């Protein structure tokens, strides 16, 4: 009924197959790397402030992944009945 995943190949596959998809994005740019489709919702935290990929790997607590459970549940509700 729904696929919830991160920036990965499985998330792209779900979107291509037309499964309602919620994609969680952090430091990567969803406008460039995000799955495409009419039933795709992309959630992301604040824009990543790291200057390069090495900085992303060292970053903690990864503020770019700061989205709430409530945000995820709200996105899920748009696809699930009742």
Backbone atoms as SQL, in Angstrom:
CREATE TABLE atoms (id INTEGER PRIMARY KEY, chain TEXT, resi INTEGER, resn TEXT, atom TEXT, x REAL, y REAL, z REAL);
INSERT INTO atoms VALUES
  (1, 'A', 1, 'UNK', 'N', 0.817, -1.202, 0.000),
  (2, 'A', 1, 'UNK', 'CA', 0.000, 0.000, 0.000),
  (3, 'A', 1, 'UNK', 'C', 0.853, 1.254, 0.000),
  (4, 'A', 2, 'UNK', 'N', 2.093, 1.157, 0.508),
  (5, 'A', 2, 'UNK', 'CA', 2.937, 2.329, 0.674),
  (6, 'A', 2, 'UNK', 'C', 4.376, 1.877, 0.856),
  (7, 'A', 3, 'UNK', 'N', 5.311, 2.655, 0.319),
  (8, 'A', 3, 'UNK', 'CA', 6.731, 2.390, 0.568),
  (9, 'A', 3, 'UNK', 'C', 7.327, 3.610, 1.248),
  (10, 'A', 4, 'UNK', 'N', 8.020, 3.387, 2.356),
  (11, 'A', 4, 'UNK', 'CA', 8.733, 4.424, 3.074),
  (12, 'A', 4, 'UNK', 'C', 10.198, 4.040, 3.066),
  (13, 'A', 5, 'UNK', 'N', 11.044, 4.887, 2.507),
  (14, 'A', 5, 'UNK', 'CA', 12.452, 4.550, 2.430),
  (15, 'A', 5, 'UNK', 'C', 13.339, 5.775, 2.366),
  (16, 'A', 6, 'UNK', 'N', 14.620, 5.530, 2.390),
  (17, 'A', 6, 'UNK', 'CA', 15.595, 6.610, 2.303),
  (18, 'A', 6, 'UNK', 'C', 16.112, 6.722, 0.865),
  (19, 'A', 7, 'UNK', 'N', 17.078, 7.561, 0.658),
  (20, 'A', 7, 'UNK', 'CA', 17.663, 7.796, -0.658),
  (21, 'A', 7, 'UNK', 'C', 18.391, 6.526, -1.111),
  (22, 'A', 8, 'UNK', 'N', 17.649, 5.636, -1.781),
  (23, 'A', 8, 'UNK', 'CA', 18.225, 4.353, -2.183),
  (24, 'A', 8, 'UNK', 'C', 17.560, 3.834, -3.455),
  (25, 'A', 9, 'UNK', 'N', 18.148, 2.809, -4.014),
  (26, 'A', 9, 'UNK', 'CA', 17.604, 2.193, -5.212),
  (27, 'A', 9, 'UNK', 'C', 16.217, 1.614, -5.014),
  (28, 'A', 10, 'UNK', 'N', 15.954, 1.035, -3.840),
  (29, 'A', 10, 'UNK', 'CA', 14.631, 0.466, -3.579),
  (30, 'A', 10, 'UNK', 'C', 13.550, 1.541, -3.588),
  (31, 'A', 11, 'UNK', 'N', 13.882, 2.711, -3.100),
  (32, 'A', 11, 'UNK', 'CA', 12.922, 3.812, -3.108),
  (33, 'A', 11, 'UNK', 'C', 12.609, 4.220, -4.540),
  (34, 'A', 12, 'UNK', 'N', 13.620, 4.274, -5.388),
  (35, 'A', 12, 'UNK', 'CA', 13.411, 4.593, -6.797),
  (36, 'A', 12, 'UNK', 'C', 12.571, 3.520, -7.483),
  (37, 'A', 13, 'UNK', 'N', 12.834, 2.264, -7.167),
  (38, 'A', 13, 'UNK', 'CA', 12.079, 1.162, -7.757),
  (39, 'A', 13, 'UNK', 'C', 10.598, 1.249, -7.372),
  (40, 'A', 14, 'UNK', 'N', 10.313, 1.514, -6.118),
  (41, 'A', 14, 'UNK', 'CA', 8.920, 1.653, -5.678),
  (42, 'A', 14, 'UNK', 'C', 8.234, 2.775, -6.452),
  (43, 'A', 15, 'UNK', 'N', 8.909, 3.902, -6.620),
  (44, 'A', 15, 'UNK', 'CA', 8.327, 5.038, -7.343),
  (45, 'A', 15, 'UNK', 'C', 8.058, 4.693, -8.802),
  (46, 'A', 16, 'UNK', 'N', 8.992, 4.018, -9.440),
  (47, 'A', 16, 'UNK', 'CA', 8.824, 3.628, -10.852),
  (48, 'A', 16, 'UNK', 'C', 7.654, 2.666, -11.016),
  (49, 'A', 17, 'UNK', 'N', 7.453, 1.802, -10.034),
  (50, 'A', 17, 'UNK', 'CA', 6.359, 0.833, -10.095),
  (51, 'A', 17, 'UNK', 'C', 5.007, 1.456, -9.762),
  (52, 'A', 18, 'UNK', 'N', 5.006, 2.727, -9.373),
  (53, 'A', 18, 'UNK', 'CA', 3.756, 3.425, -9.078),
  (54, 'A', 18, 'UNK', 'C', 3.251, 3.241, -7.664),
  (55, 'A', 19, 'UNK', 'N', 4.063, 2.645, -6.804),
  (56, 'A', 19, 'UNK', 'CA', 3.687, 2.477, -5.407),
  (57, 'A', 19, 'UNK', 'C', 3.768, 3.851, -4.725),
  (58, 'A', 20, 'UNK', 'N', 2.777, 4.232, -3.939),
  (59, 'A', 20, 'UNK', 'CA', 2.908, 5.482, -3.194),
  (60, 'A', 20, 'UNK', 'C', 4.205, 5.436, -2.373),
  (61, 'A', 21, 'UNK', 'N', 5.039, 6.440, -2.557),
  (62, 'A', 21, 'UNK', 'CA', 6.390, 6.406, -2.016),
  (63, 'A', 21, 'UNK', 'C', 6.691, 7.658, -1.210),
  (64, 'A', 22, 'UNK', 'N', 7.237, 7.459, -0.032),
  (65, 'A', 22, 'UNK', 'CA', 7.754, 8.559, 0.776),
  (66, 'A', 22, 'UNK', 'C', 9.251, 8.345, 0.882),
  (67, 'A', 23, 'UNK', 'N', 10.007, 9.314, 0.383),
  (68, 'A', 23, 'UNK', 'CA', 11.457, 9.226, 0.359),
  (69, 'A', 23, 'UNK', 'C', 12.044, 10.209, 1.363),
  (70, 'A', 24, 'UNK', 'N', 12.884, 9.700, 2.246),
  (71, 'A', 24, 'UNK', 'CA', 13.532, 10.523, 3.265),
  (72, 'A', 24, 'UNK', 'C', 14.921, 10.913, 2.767),
  (73, 'A', 25, 'UNK', 'N', 15.160, 12.209, 2.662),
  (74, 'A', 25, 'UNK', 'CA', 16.434, 12.699, 2.151),
  (75, 'A', 25, 'UNK', 'C', 17.166, 13.505, 3.196),
  (76, 'A', 26, 'UNK', 'N', 18.475, 13.395, 3.198),
  (77, 'A', 26, 'UNK', 'CA', 19.337, 14.152, 4.091),
  (78, 'A', 26, 'UNK', 'C', 20.225, 15.083, 3.290),
  (79, 'A', 27, 'UNK', 'N', 21.528, 14.773, 3.221),
  (80, 'A', 27, 'UNK', 'CA', 22.462, 15.700, 2.591),
  (81, 'A', 27, 'UNK', 'C', 22.418, 15.716, 1.059),
  (82, 'A', 28, 'UNK', 'N', 21.872, 14.704, 0.428),
  (83, 'A', 28, 'UNK', 'CA', 21.840, 14.699, -1.034),
  (84, 'A', 28, 'UNK', 'C', 20.665, 15.531, -1.548),
  (85, 'A', 29, 'UNK', 'N', 20.782, 16.016, -2.759),
  (86, 'A', 29, 'UNK', 'CA', 19.809, 16.928, -3.355),
  (87, 'A', 29, 'UNK', 'C', 18.681, 16.147, -4.024),
  (88, 'A', 30, 'UNK', 'N', 17.459, 16.184, -3.464),
  (89, 'A', 30, 'UNK', 'CA', 16.372, 15.413, -4.066),
  (90, 'A', 30, 'UNK', 'C', 15.927, 15.947, -5.437),
  (91, 'A', 31, 'UNK', 'N', 16.205, 17.204, -5.732),
  (92, 'A', 31, 'UNK', 'CA', 15.850, 17.688, -7.072),
  (93, 'A', 31, 'UNK', 'C', 16.726, 17.033, -8.126),
  (94, 'A', 32, 'UNK', 'N', 17.899, 16.612, -7.728),
  (95, 'A', 32, 'UNK', 'CA', 18.804, 15.925, -8.660),
  (96, 'A', 32, 'UNK', 'C', 18.697, 14.404, -8.536),
  (97, 'A', 33, 'UNK', 'N', 18.604, 13.900, -7.310),
  (98, 'A', 33, 'UNK', 'CA', 18.708, 12.465, -7.060),
  (99, 'A', 33, 'UNK', 'C', 17.412, 11.808, -6.602),
  (100, 'A', 34, 'UNK', 'N', 16.365, 12.589, -6.395),
  (101, 'A', 34, 'UNK', 'CA', 15.133, 12.034, -5.861),
  (102, 'A', 34, 'UNK', 'C', 14.353, 11.211, -6.858),
  (103, 'A', 35, 'UNK', 'N', 13.545, 10.277, -6.365),
  (104, 'A', 35, 'UNK', 'CA', 12.687, 9.495, -7.249),
  (105, 'A', 35, 'UNK', 'C', 11.617, 10.388, -7.871),
  (106, 'A', 36, 'UNK', 'N', 11.164, 10.011, -9.026),
  (107, 'A', 36, 'UNK', 'CA', 10.148, 10.774, -9.745),
  (108, 'A', 36, 'UNK', 'C', 8.853, 9.986, -9.787),
  (109, 'A', 37, 'UNK', 'N', 7.764, 10.696, -9.806),
  (110, 'A', 37, 'UNK', 'CA', 6.474, 10.033, -9.947),
  (111, 'A', 37, 'UNK', 'C', 5.370, 10.876, -9.364),
  (112, 'A', 38, 'UNK', 'N', 4.147, 10.575, -9.795),
  (113, 'A', 38, 'UNK', 'CA', 2.978, 11.317, -9.327),
  (114, 'A', 38, 'UNK', 'C', 2.656, 11.019, -7.872),
  (115, 'A', 39, 'UNK', 'N', 3.072, 9.847, -7.391),
  (116, 'A', 39, 'UNK', 'CA', 2.738, 9.449, -6.017),
  (117, 'A', 39, 'UNK', 'C', 4.000, 9.355, -5.164),
  (118, 'A', 40, 'UNK', 'N', 4.858, 10.372, -5.299),
  (119, 'A', 40, 'UNK', 'CA', 6.102, 10.428, -4.537),
  (120, 'A', 40, 'UNK', 'C', 6.088, 11.676, -3.665),
  (121, 'A', 41, 'UNK', 'N', 6.378, 11.494, -2.397),
  (122, 'A', 41, 'UNK', 'CA', 6.550, 12.607, -1.470),
  (123, 'A', 41, 'UNK', 'C', 7.968, 12.533, -0.938),
  (124, 'A', 42, 'UNK', 'N', 8.673, 13.649, -1.008),
  (125, 'A', 42, 'UNK', 'CA', 10.035, 13.705, -0.498),
  (126, 'A', 42, 'UNK', 'C', 10.040, 14.546, 0.769),
  (127, 'A', 43, 'UNK', 'N', 10.595, 13.971, 1.826),
  (128, 'A', 43, 'UNK', 'CA', 10.766, 14.685, 3.085),
  (129, 'A', 43, 'UNK', 'C', 12.256, 14.902, 3.315),
  (130, 'A', 44, 'UNK', 'N', 12.580, 16.097, 3.800),
  (131, 'A', 44, 'UNK', 'CA', 13.974, 16.368, 4.132),
  (132, 'A', 44, 'UNK', 'C', 14.035, 17.380, 5.261),
  (133, 'A', 45, 'UNK', 'N', 15.157, 17.363, 5.947),
  (134, 'A', 45, 'UNK', 'CA', 15.385, 18.318, 7.013),
  (135, 'A', 45, 'UNK', 'C', 15.951, 19.607, 6.440),
  (136, 'A', 46, 'UNK', 'N', 16.557, 20.426, 7.279),
  (137, 'A', 46, 'UNK', 'CA', 17.184, 21.653, 6.802),
  (138, 'A', 46, 'UNK', 'C', 18.287, 21.341, 5.791),
  (139, 'A', 47, 'UNK', 'N', 18.558, 22.285, 4.912),
  (140, 'A', 47, 'UNK', 'CA', 19.613, 22.077, 3.924),
  (141, 'A', 47, 'UNK', 'C', 20.930, 21.770, 4.610),
  (142, 'A', 48, 'UNK', 'N', 21.645, 20.828, 4.051),
  (143, 'A', 48, 'UNK', 'CA', 22.943, 20.416, 4.589),
  (144, 'A', 48, 'UNK', 'C', 23.936, 21.575, 4.462),
  (145, 'A', 49, 'UNK', 'N', 24.656, 21.844, 5.530),
  (146, 'A', 49, 'UNK', 'CA', 25.642, 22.925, 5.546),
  (147, 'A', 49, 'UNK', 'C', 27.069, 22.416, 5.356),
  (148, 'A', 50, 'UNK', 'N', 27.233, 21.113, 5.175),
  (149, 'A', 50, 'UNK', 'CA', 28.573, 20.548, 4.995),
  (150, 'A', 50, 'UNK', 'C', 29.124, 20.955, 3.636),
  (151, 'A', 51, 'UNK', 'N', 30.419, 21.235, 3.596),
  (152, 'A', 51, 'UNK', 'CA', 31.033, 21.748, 2.369),
  (153, 'A', 51, 'UNK', 'C', 31.376, 20.656, 1.361),
  (154, 'A', 52, 'UNK', 'N', 31.520, 19.415, 1.801),
  (155, 'A', 52, 'UNK', 'CA', 31.851, 18.315, 0.891),
  (156, 'A', 52, 'UNK', 'C', 31.408, 16.994, 1.513),
  (157, 'A', 53, 'UNK', 'N', 31.563, 15.915, 0.761),
  (158, 'A', 53, 'UNK', 'CA', 31.067, 14.620, 1.218),
  (159, 'A', 53, 'UNK', 'C', 31.840, 14.112, 2.431),
  (160, 'A', 54, 'UNK', 'N', 33.116, 14.418, 2.524),
  (161, 'A', 54, 'UNK', 'CA', 33.895, 14.024, 3.696),
  (162, 'A', 54, 'UNK', 'C', 33.346, 14.707, 4.955),
  (163, 'A', 55, 'UNK', 'N', 32.972, 15.961, 4.826),
  (164, 'A', 55, 'UNK', 'CA', 32.387, 16.683, 5.959),
  (165, 'A', 55, 'UNK', 'C', 31.047, 16.061, 6.359),
  (166, 'A', 56, 'UNK', 'N', 30.269, 15.608, 5.384),
  (167, 'A', 56, 'UNK', 'CA', 28.995, 14.952, 5.680),
  (168, 'A', 56, 'UNK', 'C', 29.239, 13.699, 6.510),
  (169, 'A', 57, 'UNK', 'N', 30.251, 12.933, 6.133),
  (170, 'A', 57, 'UNK', 'CA', 30.543, 11.694, 6.860),
  (171, 'A', 57, 'UNK', 'C', 30.967, 11.956, 8.302),
  (172, 'A', 58, 'UNK', 'N', 31.614, 13.093, 8.553),
  (173, 'A', 58, 'UNK', 'CA', 32.077, 13.440, 9.893),
  (174, 'A', 58, 'UNK', 'C', 31.022, 14.175, 10.713),
  (175, 'A', 59, 'UNK', 'N', 29.980, 14.646, 10.053),
  (176, 'A', 59, 'UNK', 'CA', 28.968, 15.471, 10.707),
  (177, 'A', 59, 'UNK', 'C', 28.154, 14.660, 11.713),
  (178, 'A', 60, 'UNK', 'N', 27.964, 15.246, 12.872),
  (179, 'A', 60, 'UNK', 'CA', 27.099, 14.639, 13.881),
  (180, 'A', 60, 'UNK', 'C', 26.482, 15.763, 14.685),
  (181, 'A', 61, 'UNK', 'N', 25.223, 15.774, 14.868),
  (182, 'A', 61, 'UNK', 'CA', 24.204, 14.739, 14.755),
  (183, 'A', 61, 'UNK', 'C', 23.427, 14.754, 13.442),
  (184, 'A', 62, 'UNK', 'N', 23.995, 15.250, 12.372),
  (185, 'A', 62, 'UNK', 'CA', 23.365, 15.301, 11.054),
  (186, 'A', 62, 'UNK', 'C', 22.034, 16.071, 11.087),
  (187, 'A', 63, 'UNK', 'N', 22.104, 17.384, 11.274),
  (188, 'A', 63, 'UNK', 'CA', 20.874, 18.186, 11.331),
  (189, 'A', 63, 'UNK', 'C', 20.053, 18.109, 10.046),
  (190, 'A', 64, 'UNK', 'N', 20.676, 17.763, 8.924),
  (191, 'A', 64, 'UNK', 'CA', 19.925, 17.663, 7.667),
  (192, 'A', 64, 'UNK', 'C', 18.935, 16.495, 7.683),
  (193, 'A', 65, 'UNK', 'N', 19.054, 15.626, 8.668),
  (194, 'A', 65, 'UNK', 'CA', 18.098, 14.519, 8.827),
  (195, 'A', 65, 'UNK', 'C', 17.070, 14.810, 9.912),
  (196, 'A', 66, 'UNK', 'N', 16.946, 16.059, 10.272),
  (197, 'A', 66, 'UNK', 'CA', 16.074, 16.442, 11.368),
  (198, 'A', 66, 'UNK', 'C', 14.638, 16.669, 10.884),
  (199, 'A', 67, 'UNK', 'N', 13.913, 15.578, 10.737),
  (200, 'A', 67, 'UNK', 'CA', 12.479, 15.674, 10.492),
  (201, 'A', 67, 'UNK', 'C', 11.794, 14.783, 11.520),
  (202, 'A', 68, 'UNK', 'N', 10.570, 15.121, 11.826),
  (203, 'A', 68, 'UNK', 'CA', 9.891, 14.465, 12.939),
  (204, 'A', 68, 'UNK', 'C', 9.068, 13.259, 12.492),
  (205, 'A', 69, 'UNK', 'N', 8.761, 12.423, 13.459),
  (206, 'A', 69, 'UNK', 'CA', 7.865, 11.304, 13.225),
  (207, 'A', 69, 'UNK', 'C', 6.507, 11.826, 12.762),
  (208, 'A', 70, 'UNK', 'N', 6.073, 12.935, 13.327),
  (209, 'A', 70, 'UNK', 'CA', 4.787, 13.529, 12.927),
  (210, 'A', 70, 'UNK', 'C', 4.783, 13.911, 11.453),
  (211, 'A', 71, 'UNK', 'N', 5.905, 14.424, 10.941),
  (212, 'A', 71, 'UNK', 'CA', 5.997, 14.753, 9.518),
  (213, 'A', 71, 'UNK', 'C', 5.862, 13.493, 8.660),
  (214, 'A', 72, 'UNK', 'N', 6.515, 12.424, 9.089),
  (215, 'A', 72, 'UNK', 'CA', 6.453, 11.165, 8.345),
  (216, 'A', 72, 'UNK', 'C', 5.036, 10.603, 8.384),
  (217, 'A', 73, 'UNK', 'N', 4.411, 10.614, 9.552),
  (218, 'A', 73, 'UNK', 'CA', 3.047, 10.104, 9.665),
  (219, 'A', 73, 'UNK', 'C', 2.069, 10.928, 8.830),
  (220, 'A', 74, 'UNK', 'N', 2.225, 12.231, 8.793),
  (221, 'A', 74, 'UNK', 'CA', 1.353, 13.083, 7.975),
  (222, 'A', 74, 'UNK', 'C', 1.509, 12.756, 6.500),
  (223, 'A', 75, 'UNK', 'N', 2.729, 12.512, 6.064),
  (224, 'A', 75, 'UNK', 'CA', 2.948, 12.134, 4.664),
  (225, 'A', 75, 'UNK', 'C', 2.319, 10.782, 4.365),
  (226, 'A', 76, 'UNK', 'N', 2.407, 9.847, 5.300),
  (227, 'A', 76, 'UNK', 'CA', 1.820, 8.525, 5.108),
  (228, 'A', 76, 'UNK', 'C', 0.296, 8.605, 5.012),
  (229, 'A', 77, 'UNK', 'N', -0.300, 9.473, 5.821),
  (230, 'A', 77, 'UNK', 'CA', -1.767, 9.587, 5.843),
  (231, 'A', 77, 'UNK', 'C', -2.342, 10.052, 4.508),
  (232, 'A', 78, 'UNK', 'N', -1.562, 10.776, 3.726),
  (233, 'A', 78, 'UNK', 'CA', -2.082, 11.239, 2.440),
  (234, 'A', 78, 'UNK', 'C', -2.302, 10.088, 1.455),
  (235, 'A', 79, 'UNK', 'N', -1.651, 8.949, 1.706),
  (236, 'A', 79, 'UNK', 'CA', -1.763, 7.803, 0.811),
  (237, 'A', 79, 'UNK', 'C', -2.616, 6.664, 1.378),
  (238, 'A', 80, 'UNK', 'N', -2.753, 6.611, 2.698),
  (239, 'A', 80, 'UNK', 'CA', -3.453, 5.476, 3.306),
  (240, 'A', 80, 'UNK', 'C', -4.886, 5.854, 3.659),
  (241, 'A', 81, 'UNK', 'N', -5.836, 4.998, 3.337),
  (242, 'A', 81, 'UNK', 'CA', -7.232, 5.287, 3.661),
  (243, 'A', 81, 'UNK', 'C', -7.472, 5.224, 5.177),
  (244, 'A', 82, 'UNK', 'N', -8.393, 6.077, 5.633),
  (245, 'A', 82, 'UNK', 'CA', -8.799, 6.050, 7.036),
  (246, 'A', 82, 'UNK', 'C', -7.674, 6.360, 7.944);
